[in-house]
Amino acid sequence: MDYLQTYGEQKLNGTIEISGAKNASLPLIAMTILAKNNVHIKNLPNVADIKTLLKLLSNLGAKCEFHEDKVTVDTSTLNQTKAKYDIVKTMRASILVLGPILARFGHCEVSLPGGCAIGQRPIDLHLKALEHMGAKIDIKSGYVEATAPDGLKGCNIIFDKITVTGTANIVMAASLAKGKTVITNAAREPEVVQLCEVLNASGVKIEGIATAVLTIHGTDSKLLNIDEFKVIPDRIEAGTYLCAGAITKSKLTLTNVDATHMGSIISKLEEMGLSFDITKDSITIHPTQDIKPVKITTQEYPAFPTDMQAQFLALATQADGVSIIEEKLFENRFMHVSELQRMGADITLNGNIATVNGISKLSGTDVMATDLRASSALVLAGMVAEGETNIHRIYHLDRGYDNLEKKLQNVGANIKRLKEETL
Ligand code: EPZ
């Protein structure tokens, strides 16, 4: 197993190229199940979750060729419809194959993903919506068994809660359904928007893209012809590097980035005293010597993303005053707090609200990553902590950050990947 070692009091300088968005790539890869042609996808991030989903598709019989940041997926050979526990347990987003496989083959089994470090994360809304579309759903021996021998039928779906992968799953299912599906309270995340745009360009008429009401005109089982496309930039990776610039009080430029997807992140950093030069595909962050405290509530897009909560919490430890950070999406997404406290951060946790008393003088130590974004928060803290910080269990980080330590080394960071000693 690998770990990261970093040191405090770092100054960074230079340019970081942002990779394609992991959370856009996953549904877009699942979408290839709806295609009749070989699908070429560009600008994929080189992260473990993408490889896991491609492995799942390969196990189901698809042919996937992944080189650098490009993949070609041929699902014409897909001949299995069961996503087994071994893969699903390593990545919850495997549930994204349920909608497209069911829509194309009329049956699908997916292992129930179970809980994860950040919360219970049920999939009831996905299942309820598919039942509405005419599917029969059984839960047997830890698997969701879905059948729709006569195909899925368009209907009205009102999500009780906004769900990102739930929306993606139902949009994909509705794409091959008979008739019109209207999804109310749909997710509007840029990653969902790109999925809808690609489907819309591939023969599925979708109205209301980027709004909370999506109308999908299904093709009645006609497979799609999907042209080559490029995945949007990863707004969470970009936000993490903006926090790296802010916490180390360094000027950094990000390229291959779309600031229009990052309104709430940039505006919170502005409240904290940071300033920016923004172009169509770049963001330069200018440091402030005096980071101001902030109030943040995580919510669905376009509000502040839960996937940036941990990184802002690390940054708030260096603000001059009291910051309040409220987590509204996941019930257990504060595992990084105890690790930051071990580094000397003054944070009080009360339910889903963290009160961060800055400025904390952090000191380096051994810390453990508990989930993907918690991992990057610990890297940020390590870059301003006194002495050496060792971040363990970075397999979480490798699931979603493309070459994080190399990108940071390129802008002058003292960070390296090492192998754990076996006892
Ligand atoms: C997506 O997860 C992202 N994952 C997560 O990214 C992100 O944190 C999350 O959306 C919220 O933005 C991918 O895109 C692959 P949800 P998802 O369904 O879709 C509840 C990262 O770090 N809910 O939008 O699984 C749920 O418990 C991560 O990259 C139900 O109750 O999240 C949560 O409270 C981790 N029933 C809320 O809705 C359901 O059937 C939002 O979850 C589905 C969800």
PDB file of C-alpha atoms in Angstrom, residues 281-423:
ATOM      1  CA  ASP A 281     -10.594  27.685 -19.893  1.00  0.00           C
ATOM      2  CA  SER A 282      -8.260  28.898 -17.140  1.00  0.00           C
ATOM      3  CA  ILE A 283      -8.380  30.220 -13.590  1.00  0.00           C
ATOM      4  CA  THR A 284      -5.526  31.981 -11.830  1.00  0.00           C
ATOM      5  CA  ILE A 285      -5.822  32.306  -8.066  1.00  0.00           C
ATOM      6  CA  HIS A 286      -4.072  35.200  -6.340  1.00  0.00           C
ATOM      7  CA  PRO A 287      -3.208  34.561  -2.714  1.00  0.00           C
ATOM      8  CA  THR A 288      -4.161  36.582   0.334  1.00  0.00           C
ATOM      9  CA  GLN A 289      -1.987  36.781   3.443  1.00  0.00           C
ATOM     10  CA  ASP A 290      -5.080  37.133   5.548  1.00  0.00           C
ATOM     11  CA  ILE A 291      -7.612  34.339   4.985  1.00  0.00           C
ATOM     12  CA  LYS A 292     -11.074  35.293   6.267  1.00  0.00           C
ATOM     13  CA  PRO A 293     -13.472  32.862   7.966  1.00  0.00           C
ATOM     14  CA  VAL A 294     -16.485  31.615   6.060  1.00  0.00           C
ATOM     15  CA  LYS A 295     -19.959  30.100   6.467  1.00  0.00           C
ATOM     16  CA  ILE A 296     -20.716  27.150   4.196  1.00  0.00           C
ATOM     17  CA  THR A 297     -23.706  24.873   3.773  1.00  0.00           C
ATOM     18  CA  THR A 298     -23.318  21.981   1.355  1.00  0.00           C
ATOM     19  CA  GLN A 299     -26.219  21.532  -1.024  1.00  0.00           C
ATOM     20  CA  GLU A 300     -27.039  20.324  -4.486  1.00  0.00           C
ATOM     21  CA  TYR A 301     -25.707  22.181  -7.543  1.00  0.00           C
ATOM     22  CA  PRO A 302     -25.530  25.097  -8.111  1.00  0.00           C
ATOM     23  CA  ALA A 303     -25.026  25.545  -4.336  1.00  0.00           C
ATOM     24  CA  PHE A 304     -21.800  24.587  -2.581  1.00  0.00           C
ATOM     25  CA  PRO A 305     -20.769  20.941  -3.299  1.00  0.00           C
ATOM     26  CA  THR A 306     -20.370  18.368  -0.534  1.00  0.00           C
ATOM     27  CA  ASP A 307     -17.343  17.122  -2.493  1.00  0.00           C
ATOM     28  CA  MET A 308     -15.505  20.365  -1.556  1.00  0.00           C
ATOM     29  CA  GLN A 309     -16.502  20.410   2.126  1.00  0.00           C
ATOM     30  CA  ALA A 310     -13.414  18.602   3.478  1.00  0.00           C
ATOM     31  CA  GLN A 311     -10.962  20.772   1.512  1.00  0.00           C
ATOM     32  CA  PHE A 312     -12.631  24.015   2.704  1.00  0.00           C
ATOM     33  CA  LEU A 313     -12.605  22.695   6.249  1.00  0.00           C
ATOM     34  CA  ALA A 314      -8.816  22.275   5.997  1.00  0.00           C
ATOM     35  CA  LEU A 315      -8.557  25.785   4.549  1.00  0.00           C
ATOM     36  CA  ALA A 316     -10.753  27.226   7.318  1.00  0.00           C
ATOM     37  CA  THR A 317      -8.208  26.055   9.922  1.00  0.00           C
ATOM     38  CA  GLN A 318      -5.939  28.773   8.481  1.00  0.00           C
ATOM     39  CA  ALA A 319      -8.580  31.540   8.455  1.00  0.00           C
ATOM     40  CA  ASP A 320      -8.439  34.362  10.952  1.00  0.00           C
ATOM     41  CA  GLY A 321     -11.689  33.739  12.860  1.00  0.00           C
ATOM     42  CA  VAL A 322     -14.516  31.263  13.277  1.00  0.00           C
ATOM     43  CA  SER A 323     -15.885  29.376  10.263  1.00  0.00           C
ATOM     44  CA  ILE A 324     -19.104  27.355  10.307  1.00  0.00           C
ATOM     45  CA  ILE A 325     -19.423  24.431   7.907  1.00  0.00           C
ATOM     46  CA  GLU A 326     -22.699  22.559   7.637  1.00  0.00           C
ATOM     47  CA  GLU A 327     -22.937  19.217   5.778  1.00  0.00           C
ATOM     48  CA  LYS A 328     -26.429  18.631   4.429  1.00  0.00           C
ATOM     49  CA  LEU A 329     -25.960  15.786   1.948  1.00  0.00           C
ATOM     50  CA  PHE A 330     -24.290  12.953   3.819  1.00  0.00           C
ATOM     51  CA  GLU A 331     -24.736  12.045   7.482  1.00  0.00           C
ATOM     52  CA  ASN A 332     -21.172  10.913   8.122  1.00  0.00           C
ATOM     53  CA  ARG A 333     -18.967  13.114   5.993  1.00  0.00           C
ATOM     54  CA  PHE A 334     -16.819  14.571   8.757  1.00  0.00           C
ATOM     55  CA  MET A 335     -14.385  11.708   9.334  1.00  0.00           C
ATOM     56  CA  HIS A 336     -11.498  14.013   8.385  1.00  0.00           C
ATOM     57  CA  VAL A 337     -12.280  16.224  11.393  1.00  0.00           C
ATOM     58  CA  SER A 338     -10.681  13.865  13.907  1.00  0.00           C
ATOM     59  CA  GLU A 339      -7.585  13.559  11.725  1.00  0.00           C
ATOM     60  CA  LEU A 340      -7.322  17.343  11.395  1.00  0.00           C
ATOM     61  CA  GLN A 341      -7.783  17.620  15.168  1.00  0.00           C
ATOM     62  CA  ARG A 342      -4.849  15.259  15.599  1.00  0.00           C
ATOM     63  CA  MET A 343      -2.814  17.753  13.577  1.00  0.00           C
ATOM     64  CA  GLY A 344      -3.819  20.485  16.036  1.00  0.00           C
ATOM     65  CA  ALA A 345      -6.898  21.965  14.337  1.00  0.00           C
ATOM     66  CA  ASP A 346      -9.432  23.554  16.675  1.00  0.00           C
ATOM     67  CA  ILE A 347     -12.713  22.111  15.352  1.00  0.00           C
ATOM     68  CA  THR A 348     -15.896  21.369  17.274  1.00  0.00           C
ATOM     69  CA  LEU A 349     -18.362  18.997  15.722  1.00  0.00           C
ATOM     70  CA  ASN A 350     -22.010  19.200  16.619  1.00  0.00           C
ATOM     71  CA  GLY A 351     -24.078  16.818  14.507  1.00  0.00           C
ATOM     72  CA  ASN A 352     -23.709  17.952  10.934  1.00  0.00           C
ATOM     73  CA  ILE A 353     -22.118  21.316  11.790  1.00  0.00           C
ATOM     74  CA  ALA A 354     -18.397  21.876  12.209  1.00  0.00           C
ATOM     75  CA  THR A 355     -17.188  25.040  13.927  1.00  0.00           C
ATOM     76  CA  VAL A 356     -13.618  25.777  12.959  1.00  0.00           C
ATOM     77  CA  ASN A 357     -11.632  28.099  15.135  1.00  0.00           C
ATOM     78  CA  GLY A 358      -8.760  29.546  13.048  1.00  0.00           C
ATOM     79  CA  ILE A 359      -5.876  30.229  12.949  1.00  0.00           C
ATOM     80  CA  SER A 360      -4.610  26.829  14.061  1.00  0.00           C
ATOM     81  CA  LYS A 361      -0.919  26.088  14.013  1.00  0.00           C
ATOM     82  CA  LEU A 362      -0.983  22.601  12.551  1.00  0.00           C
ATOM     83  CA  SER A 363       1.730  20.070  13.187  1.00  0.00           C
ATOM     84  CA  GLY A 364       2.626  17.193  10.920  1.00  0.00           C
ATOM     85  CA  THR A 365       1.945  13.638  11.992  1.00  0.00           C
ATOM     86  CA  ASP A 366       0.641  10.323  10.638  1.00  0.00           C
ATOM     87  CA  VAL A 367      -2.966  10.611   9.484  1.00  0.00           C
ATOM     88  CA  MET A 368      -5.395   8.302   7.806  1.00  0.00           C
ATOM     89  CA  ALA A 369      -7.499   9.084   4.741  1.00  0.00           C
ATOM     90  CA  THR A 370     -11.088   7.956   5.251  1.00  0.00           C
ATOM     91  CA  ASP A 371     -12.666   8.839   1.911  1.00  0.00           C
ATOM     92  CA  LEU A 372     -11.732  10.428  -1.388  1.00  0.00           C
ATOM     93  CA  ARG A 373     -12.164  14.111  -0.521  1.00  0.00           C
ATOM     94  CA  ALA A 374     -11.026  13.654   3.089  1.00  0.00           C
ATOM     95  CA  SER A 375      -7.733  12.440   1.595  1.00  0.00           C
ATOM     96  CA  SER A 376      -7.133  15.639  -0.337  1.00  0.00           C
ATOM     97  CA  ALA A 377      -8.077  17.737   2.718  1.00  0.00           C
ATOM     98  CA  LEU A 378      -5.295  16.000   4.660  1.00  0.00           C
ATOM     99  CA  VAL A 379      -2.818  16.738   1.847  1.00  0.00           C
ATOM    100  CA  LEU A 380      -3.804  20.424   2.021  1.00  0.00           C
ATOM    101  CA  ALA A 381      -3.375  20.459   5.807  1.00  0.00           C
ATOM    102  CA  GLY A 382      -0.023  18.676   5.487  1.00  0.00           C
ATOM    103  CA  MET A 383       1.269  21.418   3.163  1.00  0.00           C
ATOM    104  CA  VAL A 384       0.924  24.027   5.931  1.00  0.00           C
ATOM    105  CA  ALA A 385       1.608  21.862   8.983  1.00  0.00           C
ATOM    106  CA  GLU A 386       4.925  22.142  10.764  1.00  0.00           C
ATOM    107  CA  GLY A 387       7.180  19.209   9.906  1.00  0.00           C
ATOM    108  CA  GLU A 388       6.343  15.958   8.186  1.00  0.00           C
ATOM    109  CA  THR A 389       2.850  14.616   7.498  1.00  0.00           C
ATOM    110  CA  ASN A 390       2.290  11.050   6.311  1.00  0.00           C
ATOM    111  CA  ILE A 391      -1.111  10.401   4.777  1.00  0.00           C
ATOM    112  CA  HIS A 392      -2.015   6.730   4.853  1.00  0.00           C
ATOM    113  CA  ARG A 393      -4.698   4.749   3.014  1.00  0.00           C
ATOM    114  CA  ILE A 394      -4.446   6.898  -0.086  1.00  0.00           C
ATOM    115  CA  TYR A 395      -6.190   4.257  -2.167  1.00  0.00           C
ATOM    116  CA  HIS A 396      -9.201   6.480  -1.455  1.00  0.00           C
ATOM    117  CA  LEU A 397      -7.410   9.399  -3.110  1.00  0.00           C
ATOM    118  CA  ASP A 398      -6.356   7.297  -6.098  1.00  0.00           C
ATOM    119  CA  ARG A 399     -10.006   6.581  -6.854  1.00  0.00           C
ATOM    120  CA  GLY A 400     -10.626  10.136  -7.940  1.00  0.00           C
ATOM    121  CA  TYR A 401      -7.485  12.308  -8.256  1.00  0.00           C
ATOM    122  CA  ASP A 402      -5.422  11.897 -11.420  1.00  0.00           C
ATOM    123  CA  ASN A 403      -1.711  11.975 -10.460  1.00  0.00           C
ATOM    124  CA  LEU A 404      -2.232  14.355  -7.547  1.00  0.00           C
ATOM    125  CA  GLU A 405       1.308  14.229  -6.214  1.00  0.00           C
ATOM    126  CA  LYS A 406       2.852  14.683  -9.688  1.00  0.00           C
ATOM    127  CA  LYS A 407       0.637  17.681 -10.420  1.00  0.00           C
ATOM    128  CA  LEU A 408       1.617  19.209  -7.062  1.00  0.00           C
ATOM    129  CA  GLN A 409       5.324  18.384  -7.559  1.00  0.00           C
ATOM    130  CA  ASN A 410       5.194  20.209 -10.923  1.00  0.00           C
ATOM    131  CA  VAL A 411       4.233  23.412  -9.109  1.00  0.00           C
ATOM    132  CA  GLY A 412       7.021  22.984  -6.570  1.00  0.00           C
ATOM    133  CA  ALA A 413       5.354  20.993  -3.792  1.00  0.00           C
ATOM    134  CA  ASN A 414       7.451  18.796  -1.573  1.00  0.00           C
ATOM    135  CA  ILE A 415       5.296  15.691  -1.671  1.00  0.00           C
ATOM    136  CA  LYS A 416       6.151  12.109  -2.474  1.00  0.00           C
ATOM    137  CA  ARG A 417       4.497   8.703  -2.740  1.00  0.00           C
ATOM    138  CA  LEU A 418       6.088   5.982  -0.642  1.00  0.00           C
ATOM    139  CA  LYS A 419       5.381   2.326   0.093  1.00  0.00           C
ATOM    140  CA  GLU A 420       4.125   1.305   3.518  1.00  0.00           C
ATOM    141  CA  GLU A 421       6.527  -0.986   5.310  1.00  0.00           C
ATOM    142  CA  THR A 422       5.023  -4.393   5.930  1.00  0.00           C
ATOM    143  CA  LEU A 423       5.193  -5.436   9.564  1.00  0.00           C
TER     144      LEU A 423
END
